[in-house]
Coordinates of C-alpha atoms and ligand atoms in Angstrom, one line a residue:
M455 CA 12.2 -3.7 -17.0
S456 CA 12.2 -6.9 -15.0
E457 CA 9.4 -9.1 -13.9
I458 CA 9.9 -12.1 -11.7
A459 CA 7.4 -14.9 -11.2
S460 CA 7.6 -17.5 -8.4
V461 CA 5.7 -20.3 -6.9
G462 CA 7.0 -22.1 -3.8
I463 CA 6.0 -23.7 -0.5
R464 CA 3.0 -21.9 1.0
I465 CA 3.7 -19.1 3.5
A466 CA 0.6 -17.7 5.2
I467 CA -0.6 -14.5 6.7
T468 CA -1.6 -15.6 10.2
G469 CA -2.7 -12.2 11.6
T470 CA -3.5 -8.6 10.4
G471 CA -3.8 -5.2 12.1
A472 CA -4.4 -1.6 11.0
Y473 CA -4.4 1.9 12.4
L474 CA -6.0 5.1 11.0
P475 CA -5.5 8.5 12.6
E476 CA -8.6 10.3 13.9
R477 CA -8.6 13.5 12.0
V478 CA -10.8 13.4 8.9
L479 CA -10.1 15.7 5.9
T480 CA -13.1 15.8 3.5
N481 CA -13.3 16.9 -0.1
D482 CA -15.1 20.0 1.0
D483 CA -12.2 20.8 3.4
L484 CA -9.8 20.5 0.4
S485 CA -12.0 22.8 -1.7
T486 CA -11.2 25.6 0.8
M487 CA -7.4 24.9 0.3
V488 CA -7.1 24.5 -3.5
D489 CA -9.2 25.1 -6.6
T490 CA -11.2 21.8 -6.5
S491 CA -14.6 20.5 -5.6
D492 CA -16.2 17.5 -4.0
E493 CA -17.9 16.7 -7.3
W494 CA -14.6 16.7 -9.2
I495 CA -12.7 14.6 -6.7
Q496 CA -15.5 12.0 -6.4
A497 CA -16.0 11.7 -10.1
R498 CA -12.3 11.5 -11.0
T499 CA -11.0 9.4 -8.0
G500 CA -14.0 8.0 -6.0
M501 CA -12.6 9.5 -2.8
R502 CA -14.7 11.4 -0.3
E503 CA -12.4 11.8 2.7
R504 CA -9.0 10.7 4.1
R505 CA -7.3 10.6 7.5
I506 CA -4.5 12.9 8.5
A507 CA -2.0 12.1 11.3
R508 CA -1.3 14.5 14.2
E509 CA 1.8 16.6 13.8
D510 CA 3.5 14.6 16.6
E511 CA 2.4 11.3 15.1
A512 CA 5.2 9.7 13.0
T513 CA 5.0 6.7 10.6
S514 CA 6.5 4.4 13.3
D515 CA 3.8 5.4 15.8
M516 CA 1.1 4.4 13.4
G517 CA 3.0 1.3 12.3
A518 CA 3.6 0.2 15.9
V519 CA -0.2 0.2 16.6
A520 CA -1.0 -1.8 13.5
A521 CA 1.8 -4.2 14.3
T522 CA 0.6 -4.8 17.8
R523 CA -2.9 -5.5 16.5
A524 CA -1.6 -7.9 13.9
L525 CA 0.5 -9.8 16.6
E526 CA -2.6 -10.0 18.8
S527 CA -4.7 -11.4 16.0
A528 CA -2.0 -14.0 15.2
G529 CA -1.6 -14.9 18.8
V530 CA 2.1 -14.2 18.6
D531 CA 4.3 -12.5 21.2
A532 CA 6.5 -9.6 20.0
A533 CA 9.5 -11.5 21.3
E534 CA 8.8 -14.3 18.8
V535 CA 9.2 -12.0 15.8
D536 CA 12.4 -12.8 13.8
L537 CA 12.3 -10.0 11.3
I538 CA 10.4 -6.7 10.8
I539 CA 10.1 -5.3 7.3
V540 CA 8.6 -1.8 7.0
A541 CA 7.4 -0.8 3.6
T542 CA 7.3 3.0 3.5
C543 CA 8.1 6.1 1.4
T544 CA 7.6 8.3 4.4
P545 CA 10.1 7.0 7.0
D546 CA 10.4 8.8 10.4
M547 CA 13.9 9.9 9.2
I548 CA 16.4 8.7 6.6
F549 CA 18.1 6.6 9.3
P550 CA 17.7 4.7 11.5
S551 CA 15.1 2.7 9.8
T552 CA 11.4 3.0 10.7
A553 CA 11.5 -0.8 11.3
C554 CA 14.1 -0.2 14.1
H555 CA 11.8 2.5 15.6
I556 CA 8.9 0.1 15.5
Q557 CA 11.0 -2.7 17.0
E558 CA 11.6 -0.5 20.0
L559 CA 8.0 0.6 20.3
I560 CA 6.5 -2.9 20.3
G561 CA 9.4 -4.6 22.2
A562 CA 10.3 -7.1 19.4
K563 CA 13.8 -7.4 20.9
N564 CA 14.7 -10.6 19.0
A565 CA 14.0 -9.3 15.5
F566 CA 16.3 -7.9 12.9
C567 CA 14.8 -4.9 11.1
F568 CA 14.9 -3.0 7.9
D569 CA 12.9 -0.7 5.6
L570 CA 11.9 -1.5 2.1
S571 CA 11.4 1.2 -0.6
A572 CA 8.9 0.4 -3.3
A573 CA 6.3 3.1 -2.6
C574 CA 2.7 2.0 -3.2
S575 CA 3.9 -1.6 -4.1
G576 CA 5.9 -1.8 -0.9
F577 CA 3.6 -4.1 1.2
L578 CA 3.5 -6.8 -1.5
Y579 CA 7.2 -6.5 -2.0
G580 CA 7.6 -7.0 1.7
I581 CA 5.3 -10.0 1.7
E582 CA 7.3 -11.6 -1.1
T583 CA 10.6 -10.8 0.7
A584 CA 9.2 -12.4 3.9
R585 CA 8.1 -15.4 1.9
G586 CA 11.6 -15.9 0.7
M587 CA 13.1 -15.5 4.2
I588 CA 10.7 -18.0 5.8
T589 CA 11.1 -20.4 2.9
S590 CA 14.9 -20.3 3.6
G591 CA 14.1 -22.1 6.8
V592 CA 16.1 -19.7 8.9
Y593 CA 13.2 -17.4 9.9
K594 CA 9.9 -18.5 11.3
T595 CA 7.9 -15.3 12.1
V596 CA 8.0 -12.1 10.0
L597 CA 6.1 -8.9 10.6
V598 CA 5.5 -6.9 7.4
I599 CA 4.2 -3.4 8.0
G600 CA 3.0 -0.8 5.4
A601 CA 2.9 2.6 7.1
E602 CA 2.8 6.0 5.6
K603 CA 2.4 9.6 6.7
M604 CA 1.8 10.8 3.2
S605 CA 0.5 14.2 4.5
S606 CA 4.2 15.0 5.4
I607 CA 5.3 14.9 1.7
T608 CA 2.1 16.3 0.2
D609 CA 2.1 19.7 -1.4
W610 CA -1.1 21.2 -0.1
E611 CA -1.0 23.8 -2.9
D612 CA -0.9 21.2 -5.7
R613 CA -4.5 20.1 -6.5
G614 CA -3.2 17.3 -8.8
T615 CA -1.8 15.4 -5.8
C616 CA -3.1 16.7 -2.5
I617 CA -6.6 15.3 -3.0
L618 CA -5.3 11.8 -3.3
F619 CA -3.3 10.8 -0.3
G620 CA -4.0 9.9 3.4
D621 CA -2.2 8.6 6.4
G622 CA -2.4 5.2 8.1
A623 CA -0.7 1.8 8.7
G624 CA -1.4 -1.9 8.2
A625 CA 0.5 -5.0 9.2
A626 CA 0.6 -8.7 8.7
V627 CA 2.3 -11.6 10.5
L628 CA 3.7 -14.2 8.1
Q629 CA 4.5 -17.8 9.1
A630 CA 4.6 -21.2 7.4
G631 CA 1.0 -22.1 6.3
D632 CA -0.8 -25.3 7.2
E633 CA -2.9 -27.5 4.9
G634 CA -2.0 -25.6 1.8
H635 CA -3.0 -22.2 3.1
G636 CA -0.9 -19.3 2.0
I637 CA 0.8 -17.7 -1.0
M638 CA 0.3 -19.7 -4.2
S639 CA 2.1 -17.5 -6.7
T640 CA 3.7 -14.1 -7.1
V641 CA 4.7 -11.8 -9.9
M642 CA 6.9 -8.8 -9.1
G643 CA 8.0 -6.1 -11.6
S644 CA 10.0 -2.9 -11.8
D645 CA 10.8 -0.4 -14.5
G646 CA 13.3 2.2 -13.5
S647 CA 13.1 4.1 -16.8
L648 CA 9.8 5.6 -15.7
G649 CA 10.9 6.9 -12.3
D650 CA 10.5 10.5 -13.2
L651 CA 6.7 10.2 -13.5
L652 CA 6.3 9.8 -9.8
K653 CA 8.9 11.0 -7.3
L654 CA 10.0 13.1 -4.4
P655 CA 12.9 15.0 -5.9
A656 CA 14.9 16.4 -3.0
G657 CA 16.2 15.4 0.4
G658 CA 18.4 12.5 -0.9
S659 CA 22.0 12.4 -2.1
R660 CA 21.1 13.6 -5.6
T661 CA 19.6 16.8 -4.4
P662 CA 20.3 17.3 -0.7
A663 CA 17.9 19.6 1.3
S664 CA 18.7 23.3 1.1
A665 CA 16.9 26.5 1.5
Q666 CA 16.5 26.5 -2.3
T667 CA 15.0 23.0 -2.5
V668 CA 12.4 24.1 0.2
E669 CA 11.7 27.3 -1.7
D670 CA 11.2 25.2 -4.9
R671 CA 8.8 22.8 -3.2
L672 CA 11.0 19.8 -4.0
H673 CA 10.3 17.9 -0.8
F674 CA 6.8 17.1 -2.0
T675 CA 5.4 14.3 -4.2
K676 CA 5.5 15.1 -7.9
M677 CA 3.3 13.0 -10.3
G678 CA 2.4 12.9 -14.0
G679 CA -1.0 11.6 -13.0
N680 CA -2.3 10.7 -16.5
Q681 CA 0.8 8.6 -17.4
V682 CA 0.9 6.9 -14.0
F683 CA -2.8 6.1 -14.4
K684 CA -2.2 4.3 -17.8
H685 CA 0.8 2.3 -16.6
A686 CA -1.0 1.3 -13.4
V687 CA -4.0 -0.2 -15.2
L688 CA -1.7 -2.1 -17.7
C689 CA 0.8 -3.4 -15.2
M690 CA -1.7 -4.5 -12.6
S691 CA -3.9 -6.2 -15.2
E692 CA -1.0 -8.1 -16.7
A693 CA 0.6 -9.1 -13.4
G694 CA -2.7 -10.2 -12.0
Q695 CA -3.4 -12.5 -15.0
K696 CA 0.2 -13.9 -14.8
A697 CA -0.2 -14.7 -11.1
L698 CA -3.4 -16.5 -11.8
D699 CA -1.9 -18.5 -14.6
L700 CA 1.0 -19.5 -12.3
A701 CA -1.4 -20.6 -9.6
G702 CA -3.4 -22.6 -12.2
L703 CA -6.5 -20.6 -11.5
E704 CA -9.1 -18.6 -13.5
I705 CA -10.5 -15.3 -12.4
A706 CA -13.8 -17.1 -11.6
D707 CA -11.9 -19.0 -8.9
V708 CA -11.0 -15.8 -7.1
D709 CA -13.2 -14.8 -4.1
W710 CA -11.6 -11.4 -3.5
V711 CA -9.5 -9.0 -5.5
I712 CA -7.5 -6.5 -3.3
P713 CA -6.0 -3.8 -5.5
H714 CA -3.9 -0.8 -4.5
Q715 CA -6.3 2.0 -3.7
A716 CA -5.0 4.8 -6.0
N717 CA -8.2 5.7 -7.9
M718 CA -11.6 4.1 -8.3
R719 CA -11.3 4.6 -12.1
I720 CA -8.1 2.5 -12.1
I721 CA -9.7 -0.2 -10.0
N722 CA -12.8 -0.2 -12.3
A723 CA -10.6 -0.4 -15.4
I724 CA -8.7 -3.4 -14.0
A725 CA -12.0 -5.1 -13.0
E726 CA -13.5 -4.5 -16.4
R727 CA -10.5 -6.0 -18.3
A728 CA -10.4 -9.1 -16.0
E729 CA -14.2 -9.4 -15.9
V730 CA -14.3 -9.2 -12.1
P731 CA -17.7 -8.5 -10.6
L732 CA -17.6 -5.3 -8.5
E733 CA -18.8 -7.2 -5.4
K734 CA -15.5 -9.2 -5.3
L735 CA -13.4 -6.0 -5.0
C736 CA -12.2 -4.9 -1.6
V737 CA -12.2 -1.1 -1.7
N738 CA -11.8 1.6 1.1
L739 CA -10.4 4.5 -0.9
E740 CA -13.6 6.5 -0.6
R741 CA -13.0 6.7 3.2
V742 CA -9.2 6.8 3.5
G743 CA -7.7 7.8 0.1
N744 CA -4.5 6.5 -1.2
L745 CA -2.3 5.2 1.7
S746 CA 0.6 4.3 -0.6
G747 CA 2.3 1.3 1.1
A748 CA -0.4 1.1 3.7
S749 CA -3.3 0.8 1.3
V750 CA -3.3 -3.0 0.8
P751 CA -2.7 -4.1 4.5
V752 CA -5.4 -1.7 5.8
V753 CA -8.1 -2.8 3.3
L754 CA -7.0 -6.4 3.9
D755 CA -7.4 -6.0 7.7
E756 CA -10.8 -4.5 7.3
A757 CA -12.1 -7.3 5.1
V758 CA -10.7 -9.9 7.5
R759 CA -12.1 -8.3 10.6
D760 CA -15.6 -7.7 9.1
G761 CA -15.8 -11.3 8.1
R762 CA -15.8 -10.9 4.3
I763 CA -12.6 -12.9 4.0
K764 CA -13.0 -16.5 5.3
R765 CA -10.6 -19.4 5.6
G766 CA -10.0 -21.0 2.3
D767 CA -10.9 -17.9 0.2
I768 CA -8.7 -17.2 -2.8
I769 CA -7.4 -13.6 -2.8
L770 CA -5.7 -11.8 -5.7
F771 CA -3.6 -8.8 -4.8
V772 CA -2.5 -6.3 -7.4
V773 CA -0.3 -3.3 -6.7
F774 CA 1.5 -0.5 -8.5
G775 CA 3.7 2.4 -7.4
A776 CA 6.6 4.7 -8.0
G777 CA 9.7 3.2 -9.5
F778 CA 7.8 2.1 -11.4
T779 CA 7.1 -1.0 -9.2
W780 CA 4.2 -3.4 -9.4
G781 CA 3.2 -6.9 -8.4
A782 CA 0.5 -9.4 -8.0
M783 CA 0.0 -12.3 -5.6
V784 CA -2.5 -15.2 -5.3
L785 CA -3.0 -16.4 -1.7
Q786 CA -5.4 -18.9 -0.2
W787 CA -6.6 -17.5 3.1
Ligands
UT7_916 O1 -0.4 5.4 -5.9 C1 0.6 5.4 -6.9 C2 -0.1 5.5 -8.2 N1 -0.8 6.7 -8.3 C3 -1.8 6.7 -9.2 O2 -2.1 5.6 -9.7 C4 -2.5 8.0 -9.5 C5 -2.8 7.9 -11.0 N2 -3.5 9.1 -11.5 C6 -4.7 9.6 -11.2 O3 -5.4 9.0 -10.3 C7 -5.3 10.7 -11.9 O4 -4.5 11.0 -13.0 C8 -5.6 12.0 -11.1 C9 -6.7 11.8 -10.2 C10 -4.3 12.4 -10.4 C11 -6.0 13.1 -12.1 O5 -7.1 12.7 -12.8 P1 -7.2 12.8 -14.4 O6 -8.5 12.4 -14.9 O7 -6.0 12.1 -15.0 O8 -7.1 14.4 -14.6 P2 -6.0 15.2 -15.5 O9 -4.7 15.3 -14.7 O10 -6.0 14.7 -16.9 O11 -6.7 16.6 -15.4 C12 -7.9 16.9 -16.1 C13 -8.3 18.3 -15.7 C14 -7.2 19.4 -15.9 O12 -7.7 20.6 -16.4 P3 -7.7 21.0 -17.9 O13 -6.2 21.0 -18.3 O14 -8.4 19.9 -18.7 O15 -8.4 22.3 -17.9 C15 -6.6 19.6 -14.5 O16 -6.0 20.8 -14.4 O17 -8.6 18.4 -14.3 C16 -7.9 19.5 -13.7 N3 -7.6 19.0 -12.3 C17 -8.5 19.3 -11.3 N4 -9.6 20.0 -11.3 C18 -10.3 20.1 -10.1 C19 -6.6 18.3 -11.9 N5 -6.7 18.1 -10.5 C20 -7.9 18.7 -10.2 C21 -8.6 18.9 -9.0 N6 -9.8 19.5 -9.0 N7 -8.1 18.4 -7.8

């Protein structure tokens, strides 16, 4: 297990954007597909519905719309982007990277581009990577995108997972902050010993795709839900507290907590441990489900656009995902 904490010069999010597909899949729809019910799903997860991408809509298509909206809100031209990082566990294809696809779609011809694999923690990993790149002084404008077509890796016969996930994309523009605005502290962790609890087993070099892997349904998300739940609460709580300590802040100083949107019971457990009032939580999982790497940027964009998040606000991000990976970040908006 590793956990890295850092404080440095402040790098800010100067624009955000998001995209959700049109098609809505409700709990009642799911109850016609697997043995479940609206009551069970709402009680155990807090989710009511989620969005599902069109068949011809890939992760890069959704990411490109979110990216364009983020650039518009930052007032940045696509040609000014130095680097595109795409956090995704549902890339368009194994290679080329989804980041390169998005570069082409948005016309960011001066950027270099790569994908980052940290599942549901990917967006925060991307932000921390961008922070390091901008701090180096070499790169000025970085686009970090969390984009997922989770429906493409969901086993629609597995009621333990198919009720959870949705499709969508969010993006953020990162640049040097002014007057102290920006990232104050980060804590990033990984524990590869627990990888088996949440994975997509086949389609990589360990178990290449074959007729047998398709028959065995190995191209879908497999999760030990209960175990993942416990680790998620623990890791996000501890990382959040460490990030606050590093920033020299108390939980009472925080205006907004933006957690990964995996399950309302996980979010409530974290809030209870940290004594965060529920009105300080930014939550959208009841409408969109778990968007994996896209969860945090989508809920962030919603809170920025509807005016909840104002300049100067202190935001605490906490995330957790497959790997295991996790992280926390304190940022002054
Ligand atoms: O984003 C990355 C991180 N992901 C997460 O953090 C997800 C973490 N895990 C979870 O959110 C929860 O574990 C789940 C929502 C996946 C499951 O909730 P749970 O409270 O942990 O339920 P469980 O797996 O312990 O199952 C309880 C019961 C079982 O029945 P029995 O064995 O007690 O008879 C399950 O078979 O609920 C049953 N069950 C369902 N029943 C109706 C499981 N899924 C469903 C379902 N509808 N969809």
